[in-house]
Short mmCIF file of C-alpha atoms and ligand atoms in Angstrom, two decimals:
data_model
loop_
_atom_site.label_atom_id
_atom_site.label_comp_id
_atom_site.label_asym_id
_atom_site.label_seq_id
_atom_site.Cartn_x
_atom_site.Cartn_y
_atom_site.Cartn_z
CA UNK A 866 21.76 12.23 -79.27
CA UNK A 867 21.02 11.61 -83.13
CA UNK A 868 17.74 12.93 -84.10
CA UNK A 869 15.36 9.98 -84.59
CA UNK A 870 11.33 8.95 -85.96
CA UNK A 871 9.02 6.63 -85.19
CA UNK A 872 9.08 3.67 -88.21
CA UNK A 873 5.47 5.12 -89.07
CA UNK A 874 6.38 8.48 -89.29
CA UNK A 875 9.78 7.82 -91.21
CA UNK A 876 10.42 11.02 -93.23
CA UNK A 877 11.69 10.55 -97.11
CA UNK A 878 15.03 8.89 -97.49
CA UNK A 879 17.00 6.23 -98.73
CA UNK A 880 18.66 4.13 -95.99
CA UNK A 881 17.76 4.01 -92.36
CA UNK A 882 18.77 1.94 -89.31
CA UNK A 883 16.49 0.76 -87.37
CA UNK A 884 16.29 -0.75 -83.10
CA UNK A 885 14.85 0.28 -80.27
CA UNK A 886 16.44 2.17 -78.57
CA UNK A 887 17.88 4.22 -81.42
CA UNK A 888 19.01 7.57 -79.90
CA UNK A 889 22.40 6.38 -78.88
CA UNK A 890 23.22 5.38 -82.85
CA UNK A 891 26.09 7.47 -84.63
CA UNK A 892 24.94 5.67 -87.65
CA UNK A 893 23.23 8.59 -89.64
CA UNK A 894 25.95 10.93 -89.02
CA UNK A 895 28.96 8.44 -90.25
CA UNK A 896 26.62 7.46 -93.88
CA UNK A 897 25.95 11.42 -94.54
CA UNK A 898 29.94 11.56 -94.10
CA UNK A 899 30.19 8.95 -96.67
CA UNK A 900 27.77 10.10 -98.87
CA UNK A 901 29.11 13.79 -98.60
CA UNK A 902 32.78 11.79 -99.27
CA UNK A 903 31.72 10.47 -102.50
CA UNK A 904 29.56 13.21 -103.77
CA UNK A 905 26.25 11.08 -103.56
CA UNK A 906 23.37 13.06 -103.16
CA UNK A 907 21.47 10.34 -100.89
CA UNK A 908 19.77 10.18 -97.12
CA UNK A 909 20.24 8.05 -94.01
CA UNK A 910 18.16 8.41 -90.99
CA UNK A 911 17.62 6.53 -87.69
CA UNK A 912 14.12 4.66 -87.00
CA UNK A 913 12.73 3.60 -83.77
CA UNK A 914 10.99 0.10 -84.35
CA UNK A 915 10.19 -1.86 -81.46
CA UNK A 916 10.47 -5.60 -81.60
CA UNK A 917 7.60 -7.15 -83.19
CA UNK A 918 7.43 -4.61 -85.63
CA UNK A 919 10.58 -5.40 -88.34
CA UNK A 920 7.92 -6.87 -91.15
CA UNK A 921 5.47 -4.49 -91.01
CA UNK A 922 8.67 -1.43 -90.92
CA UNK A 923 10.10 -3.10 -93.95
CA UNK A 924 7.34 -2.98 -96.06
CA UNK A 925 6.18 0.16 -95.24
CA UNK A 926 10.01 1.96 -95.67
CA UNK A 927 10.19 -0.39 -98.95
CA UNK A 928 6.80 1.45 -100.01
CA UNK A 929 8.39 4.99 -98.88
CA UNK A 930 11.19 3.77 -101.45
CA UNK A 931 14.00 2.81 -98.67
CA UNK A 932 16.93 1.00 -100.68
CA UNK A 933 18.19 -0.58 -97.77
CA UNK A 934 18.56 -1.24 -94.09
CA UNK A 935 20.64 -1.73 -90.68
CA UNK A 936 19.26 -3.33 -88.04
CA UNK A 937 20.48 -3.01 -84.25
CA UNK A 938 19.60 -3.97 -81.16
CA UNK A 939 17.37 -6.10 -80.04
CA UNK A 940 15.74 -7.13 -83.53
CA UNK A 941 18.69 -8.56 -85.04
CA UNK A 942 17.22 -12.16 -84.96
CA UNK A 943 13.63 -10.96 -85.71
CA UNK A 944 14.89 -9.52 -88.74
CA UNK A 945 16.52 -12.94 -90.16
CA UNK A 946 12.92 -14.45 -90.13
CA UNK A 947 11.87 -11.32 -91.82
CA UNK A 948 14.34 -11.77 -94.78
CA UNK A 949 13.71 -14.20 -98.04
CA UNK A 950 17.43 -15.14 -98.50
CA UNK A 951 19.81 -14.98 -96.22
CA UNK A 952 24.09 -14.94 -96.86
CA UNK A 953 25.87 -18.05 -95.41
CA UNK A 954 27.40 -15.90 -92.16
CA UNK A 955 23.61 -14.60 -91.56
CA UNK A 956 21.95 -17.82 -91.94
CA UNK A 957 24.44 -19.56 -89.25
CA UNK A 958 24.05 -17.18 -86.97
CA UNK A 959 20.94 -16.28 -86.92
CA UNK A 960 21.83 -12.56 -86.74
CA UNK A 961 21.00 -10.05 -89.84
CA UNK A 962 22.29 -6.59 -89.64
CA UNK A 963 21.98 -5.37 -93.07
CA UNK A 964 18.71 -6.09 -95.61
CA UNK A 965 18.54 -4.84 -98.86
CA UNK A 966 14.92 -4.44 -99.10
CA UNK A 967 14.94 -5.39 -102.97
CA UNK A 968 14.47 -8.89 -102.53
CA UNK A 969 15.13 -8.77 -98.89
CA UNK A 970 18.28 -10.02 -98.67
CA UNK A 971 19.73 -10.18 -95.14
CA UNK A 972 23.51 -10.40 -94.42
CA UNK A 973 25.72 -9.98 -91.13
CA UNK A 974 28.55 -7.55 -91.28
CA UNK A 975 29.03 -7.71 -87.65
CA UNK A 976 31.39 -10.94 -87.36
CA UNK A 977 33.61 -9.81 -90.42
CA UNK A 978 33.63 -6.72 -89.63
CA UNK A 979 34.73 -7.60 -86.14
CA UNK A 980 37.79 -9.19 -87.09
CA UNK A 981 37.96 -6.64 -89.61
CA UNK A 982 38.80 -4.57 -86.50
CA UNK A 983 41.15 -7.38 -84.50
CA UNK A 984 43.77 -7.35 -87.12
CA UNK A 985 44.63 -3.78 -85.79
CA UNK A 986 44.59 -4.64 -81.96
CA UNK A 987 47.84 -5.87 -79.84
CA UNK A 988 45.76 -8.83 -79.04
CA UNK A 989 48.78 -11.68 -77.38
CA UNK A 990 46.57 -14.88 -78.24
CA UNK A 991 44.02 -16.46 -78.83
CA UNK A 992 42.19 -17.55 -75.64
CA UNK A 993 38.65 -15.15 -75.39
CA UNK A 994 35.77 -14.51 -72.90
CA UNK A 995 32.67 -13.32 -75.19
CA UNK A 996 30.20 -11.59 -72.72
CA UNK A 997 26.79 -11.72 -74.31
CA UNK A 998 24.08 -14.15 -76.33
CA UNK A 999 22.48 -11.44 -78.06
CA UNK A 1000 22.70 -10.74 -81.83
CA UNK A 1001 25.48 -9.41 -81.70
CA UNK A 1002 27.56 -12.03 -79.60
CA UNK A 1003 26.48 -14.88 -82.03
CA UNK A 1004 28.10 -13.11 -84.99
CA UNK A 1005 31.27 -12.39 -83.21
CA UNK A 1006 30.89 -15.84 -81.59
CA UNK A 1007 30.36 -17.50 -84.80
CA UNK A 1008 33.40 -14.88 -86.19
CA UNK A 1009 36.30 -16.16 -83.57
CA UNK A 1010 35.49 -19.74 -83.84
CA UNK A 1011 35.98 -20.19 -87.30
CA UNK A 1012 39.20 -18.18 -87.09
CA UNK A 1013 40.36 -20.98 -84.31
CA UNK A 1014 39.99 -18.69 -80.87
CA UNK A 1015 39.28 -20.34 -77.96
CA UNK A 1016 36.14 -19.36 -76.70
CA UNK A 1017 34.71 -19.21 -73.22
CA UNK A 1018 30.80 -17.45 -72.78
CA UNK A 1019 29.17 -16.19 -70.28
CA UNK A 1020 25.99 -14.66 -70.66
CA UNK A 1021 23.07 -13.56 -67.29
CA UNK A 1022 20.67 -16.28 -68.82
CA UNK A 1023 23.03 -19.25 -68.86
CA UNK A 1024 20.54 -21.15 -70.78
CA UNK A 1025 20.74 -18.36 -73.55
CA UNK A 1026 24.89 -18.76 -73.87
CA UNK A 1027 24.23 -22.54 -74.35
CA UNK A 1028 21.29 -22.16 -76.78
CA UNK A 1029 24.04 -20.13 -78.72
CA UNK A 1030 26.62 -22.38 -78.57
CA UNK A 1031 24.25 -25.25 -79.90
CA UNK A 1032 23.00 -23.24 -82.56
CA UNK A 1033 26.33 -22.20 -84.00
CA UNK A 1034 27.78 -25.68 -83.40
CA UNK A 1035 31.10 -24.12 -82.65
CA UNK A 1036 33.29 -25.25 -79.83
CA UNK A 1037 33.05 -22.76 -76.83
CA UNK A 1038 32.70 -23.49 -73.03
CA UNK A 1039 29.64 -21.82 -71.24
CA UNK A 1040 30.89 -20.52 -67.99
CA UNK A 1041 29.17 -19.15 -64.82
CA UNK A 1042 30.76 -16.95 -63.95
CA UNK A 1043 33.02 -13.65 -66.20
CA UNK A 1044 36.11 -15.20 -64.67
CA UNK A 1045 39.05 -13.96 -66.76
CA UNK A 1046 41.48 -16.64 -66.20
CA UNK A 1047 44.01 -16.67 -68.95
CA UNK A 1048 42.01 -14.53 -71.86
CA UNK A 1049 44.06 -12.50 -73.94
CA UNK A 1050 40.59 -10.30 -75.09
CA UNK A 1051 37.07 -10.25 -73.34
CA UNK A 1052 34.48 -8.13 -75.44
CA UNK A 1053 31.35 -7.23 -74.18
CA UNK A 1054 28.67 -8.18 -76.27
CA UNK A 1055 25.99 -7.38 -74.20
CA UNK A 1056 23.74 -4.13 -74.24
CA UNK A 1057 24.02 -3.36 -70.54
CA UNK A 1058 26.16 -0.04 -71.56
CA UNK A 1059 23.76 0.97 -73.45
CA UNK A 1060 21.85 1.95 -69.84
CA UNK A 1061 24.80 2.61 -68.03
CA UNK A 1062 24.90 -0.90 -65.92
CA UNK A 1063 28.15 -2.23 -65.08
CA UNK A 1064 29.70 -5.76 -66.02
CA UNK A 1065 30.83 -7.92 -62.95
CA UNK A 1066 34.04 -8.46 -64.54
CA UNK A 1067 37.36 -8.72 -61.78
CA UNK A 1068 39.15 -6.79 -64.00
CA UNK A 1069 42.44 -7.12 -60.92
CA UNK A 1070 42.42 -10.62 -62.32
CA UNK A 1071 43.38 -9.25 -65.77
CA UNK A 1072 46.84 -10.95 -67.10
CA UNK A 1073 49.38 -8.00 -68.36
CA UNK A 1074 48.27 -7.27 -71.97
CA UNK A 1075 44.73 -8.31 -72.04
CA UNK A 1076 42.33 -6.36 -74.27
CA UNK A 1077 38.95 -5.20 -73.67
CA UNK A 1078 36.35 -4.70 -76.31
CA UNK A 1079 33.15 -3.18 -75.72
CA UNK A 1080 30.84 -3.29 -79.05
CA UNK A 1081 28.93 -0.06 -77.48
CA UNK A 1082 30.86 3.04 -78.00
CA UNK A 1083 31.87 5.47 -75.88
CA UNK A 1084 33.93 5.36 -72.01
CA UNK A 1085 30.93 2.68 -71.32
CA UNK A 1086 31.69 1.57 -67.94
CA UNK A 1087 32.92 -1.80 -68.77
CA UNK A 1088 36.15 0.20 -70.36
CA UNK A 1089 36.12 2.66 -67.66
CA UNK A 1090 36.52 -0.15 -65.06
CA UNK A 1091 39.02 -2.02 -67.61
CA UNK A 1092 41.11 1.31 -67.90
CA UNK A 1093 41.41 1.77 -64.54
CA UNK A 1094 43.05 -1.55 -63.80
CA UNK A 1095 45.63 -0.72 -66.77
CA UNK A 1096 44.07 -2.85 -69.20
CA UNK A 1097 43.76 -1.57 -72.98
CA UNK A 1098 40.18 -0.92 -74.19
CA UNK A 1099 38.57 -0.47 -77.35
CA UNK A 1100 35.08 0.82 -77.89
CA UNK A 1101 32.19 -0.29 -80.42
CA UNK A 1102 33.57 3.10 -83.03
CA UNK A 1103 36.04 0.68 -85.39
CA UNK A 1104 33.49 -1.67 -85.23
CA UNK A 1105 31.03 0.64 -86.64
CA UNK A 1106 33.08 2.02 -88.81
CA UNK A 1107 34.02 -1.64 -90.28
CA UNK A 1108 30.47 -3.02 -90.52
CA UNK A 1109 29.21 0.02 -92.12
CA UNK A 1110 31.92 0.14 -94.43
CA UNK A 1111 31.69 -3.69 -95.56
CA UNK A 1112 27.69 -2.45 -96.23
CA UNK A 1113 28.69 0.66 -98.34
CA UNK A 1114 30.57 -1.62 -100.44
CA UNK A 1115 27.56 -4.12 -100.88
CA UNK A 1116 24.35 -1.40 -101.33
CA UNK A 1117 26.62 1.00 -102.90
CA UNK A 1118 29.36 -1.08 -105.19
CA UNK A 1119 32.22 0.94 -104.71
CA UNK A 1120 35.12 1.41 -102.30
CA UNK A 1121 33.50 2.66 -98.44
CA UNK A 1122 35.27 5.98 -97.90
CA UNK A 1123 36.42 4.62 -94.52
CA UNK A 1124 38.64 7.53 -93.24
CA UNK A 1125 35.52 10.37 -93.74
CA UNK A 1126 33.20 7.10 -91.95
CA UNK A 1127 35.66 7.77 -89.17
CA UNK A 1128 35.70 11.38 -89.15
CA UNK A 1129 31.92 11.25 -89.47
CA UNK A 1130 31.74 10.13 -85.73
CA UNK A 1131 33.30 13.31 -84.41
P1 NDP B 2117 20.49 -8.22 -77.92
O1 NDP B 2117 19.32 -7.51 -77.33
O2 NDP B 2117 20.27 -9.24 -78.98
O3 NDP B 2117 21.27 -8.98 -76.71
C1 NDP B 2117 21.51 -8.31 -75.51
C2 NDP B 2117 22.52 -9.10 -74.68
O4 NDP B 2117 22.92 -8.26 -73.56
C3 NDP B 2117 21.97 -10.38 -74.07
O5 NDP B 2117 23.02 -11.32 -73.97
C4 NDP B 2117 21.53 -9.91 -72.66
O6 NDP B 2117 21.52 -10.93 -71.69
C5 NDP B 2117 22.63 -8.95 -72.34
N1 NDP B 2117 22.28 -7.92 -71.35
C6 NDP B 2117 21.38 -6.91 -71.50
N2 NDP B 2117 21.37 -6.13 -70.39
C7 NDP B 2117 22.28 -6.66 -69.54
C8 NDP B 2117 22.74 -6.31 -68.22
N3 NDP B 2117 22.24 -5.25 -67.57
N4 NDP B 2117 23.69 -7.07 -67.64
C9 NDP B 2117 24.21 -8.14 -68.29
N5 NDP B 2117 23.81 -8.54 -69.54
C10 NDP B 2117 22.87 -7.80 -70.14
O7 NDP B 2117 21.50 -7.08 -78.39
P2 NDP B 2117 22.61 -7.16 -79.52
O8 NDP B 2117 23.37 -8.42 -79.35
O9 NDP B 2117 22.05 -6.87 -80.86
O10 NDP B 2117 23.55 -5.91 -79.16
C11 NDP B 2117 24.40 -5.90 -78.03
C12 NDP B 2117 25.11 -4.57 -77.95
O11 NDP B 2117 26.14 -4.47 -78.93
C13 NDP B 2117 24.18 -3.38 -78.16
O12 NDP B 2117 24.43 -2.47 -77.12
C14 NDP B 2117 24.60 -2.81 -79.51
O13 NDP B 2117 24.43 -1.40 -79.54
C15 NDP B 2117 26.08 -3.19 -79.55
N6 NDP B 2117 26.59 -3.32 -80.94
C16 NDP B 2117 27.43 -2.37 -81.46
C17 NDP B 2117 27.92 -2.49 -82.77
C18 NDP B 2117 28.81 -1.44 -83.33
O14 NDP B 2117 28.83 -1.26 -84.53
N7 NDP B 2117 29.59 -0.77 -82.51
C19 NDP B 2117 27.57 -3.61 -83.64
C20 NDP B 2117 26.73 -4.57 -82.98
C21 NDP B 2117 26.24 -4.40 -81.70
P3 NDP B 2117 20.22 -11.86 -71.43
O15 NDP B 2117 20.28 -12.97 -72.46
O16 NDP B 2117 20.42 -12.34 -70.04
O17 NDP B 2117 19.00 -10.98 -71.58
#
């Protein structure tokens, strides 16, 4: 459990992240490793802000003298309307992560940094099932298609997969059911690890080879159930690692100590 504040009550520093729920983030502890890394004397905490509240949290951590911000789940799209620019990635999919609060700029380093992380997996093709139509699964969505994967979404609230796919006018096929079929990866983009509920994935279906992805880290039960039936899975750590370290570089301007980011999550 990371210690944690209410967005009112935020205690002097210069970078937060903020969601609801926060307590599960290990974001706090892999920016003081980075800061510690580099020798920069400078403070990262984790904020609760429920959704509703992102405008009124910015402007009062921008008055506190906040430099900057990451935003998790489930404000990720509240916080794009709560930005003045937006980045091109950002602004097509509707999905901030990262505001610097001078001039509130909001960009996603979610769907970069997710392929960021792909380039080191044994993943056989190119044929995906993206669980999810959250924040989270529109930026890694929005990431595969324009790398050419073939996408195939399913999301509990159909209508939500479909909005998604309309949005990001990318080519994916909104499915009813988490049938694996012939994917070479399925990532779960959904938060239902973050409370312990399982995926109805038929993980016995699984070709030989296929990878699975949760973005939430930890033996979620999604991987547990994946490991189980001999399939290779990856937790939400590289990806935190790689979004975080593609914001160090922007709010910071100089190379993310990645390694110590690492090391930082114990
Ligand atoms: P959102 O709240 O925007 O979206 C939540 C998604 O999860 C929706 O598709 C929702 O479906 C689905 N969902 C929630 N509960 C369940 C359930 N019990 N069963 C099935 N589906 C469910 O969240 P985000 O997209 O921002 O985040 C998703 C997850 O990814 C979070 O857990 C977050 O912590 C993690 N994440 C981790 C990162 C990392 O660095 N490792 C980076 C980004 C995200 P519906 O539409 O039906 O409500």
């Amino acid at each position: 459990m990371t210690e944690w504040y209410e967005w009112a009550e935020a205690p002097p520093a210069d970078f937060a992240v903020i969601g609801d729920p926060i307590s599960h983030s290990l974001s706090p502890r892999m920016w003081q490793a980075a800061f510690s890394e580099t020798g920069l004397d400078l403070r990262y905490v984790a904020l609760r802000v429920p959704a509703g509240k992102v405008e009124p949290a910015l402007l009062h951590l921008d008055g506190l003298g906040y430099q900057a911000v990451n935003v998790t789940v489930p404000l990720k799209a509240e916080a794009c309307l709560a930005c003045a620019s937006l980045e091109d990635f950002a602004r097509r999919s509707a999905a901030v992560n990262a505001i610097l609060l001078k001039g509130r700029v909001g960009r996603n380093t979610d769907g970069p940094g997710f392929l960021d992380t792909l380039s080191d997996l044994p993943v056989r093709g190119r044929n995906v099932l993206l669980l999810g139509a959250g924040g989270s699964a529109r930026s890694v969505a929005l990431a595969l298609a324009s790398e050419g994967y073939n996408l195939r979404v399913f999301n509990r609230t159909r209508v939500r997969a479909e909005e998604m796919v309309r949005d990001l006018q990318i080519d994916a096929k909104v499915v009813d059911a988490p049938a694996l079929l012939d994917a070479h990866l399925i990532v779960n983009a959904t938060s239902a690890s973050l409370t312990g509920s399982p995926v109805p994935v038929r993980f016995e279906e699984a070709a030989p080879g296929t990878v699975a992805y949760d973005l939430v880290y930890g033996d979620t039960p999604f991987l547990k159930s994946a490991r189980e039936h001999g399939l290779l899975g990856v937790d939400g750590r590289a990806l935190l690692v790689a979004q975080g370290a593609r914001a160090f570089a922007w709010w910071l301007h100089r190379d993310p100590p990645r390694a110590a980011m690492e090391a930082g999550l114990g």
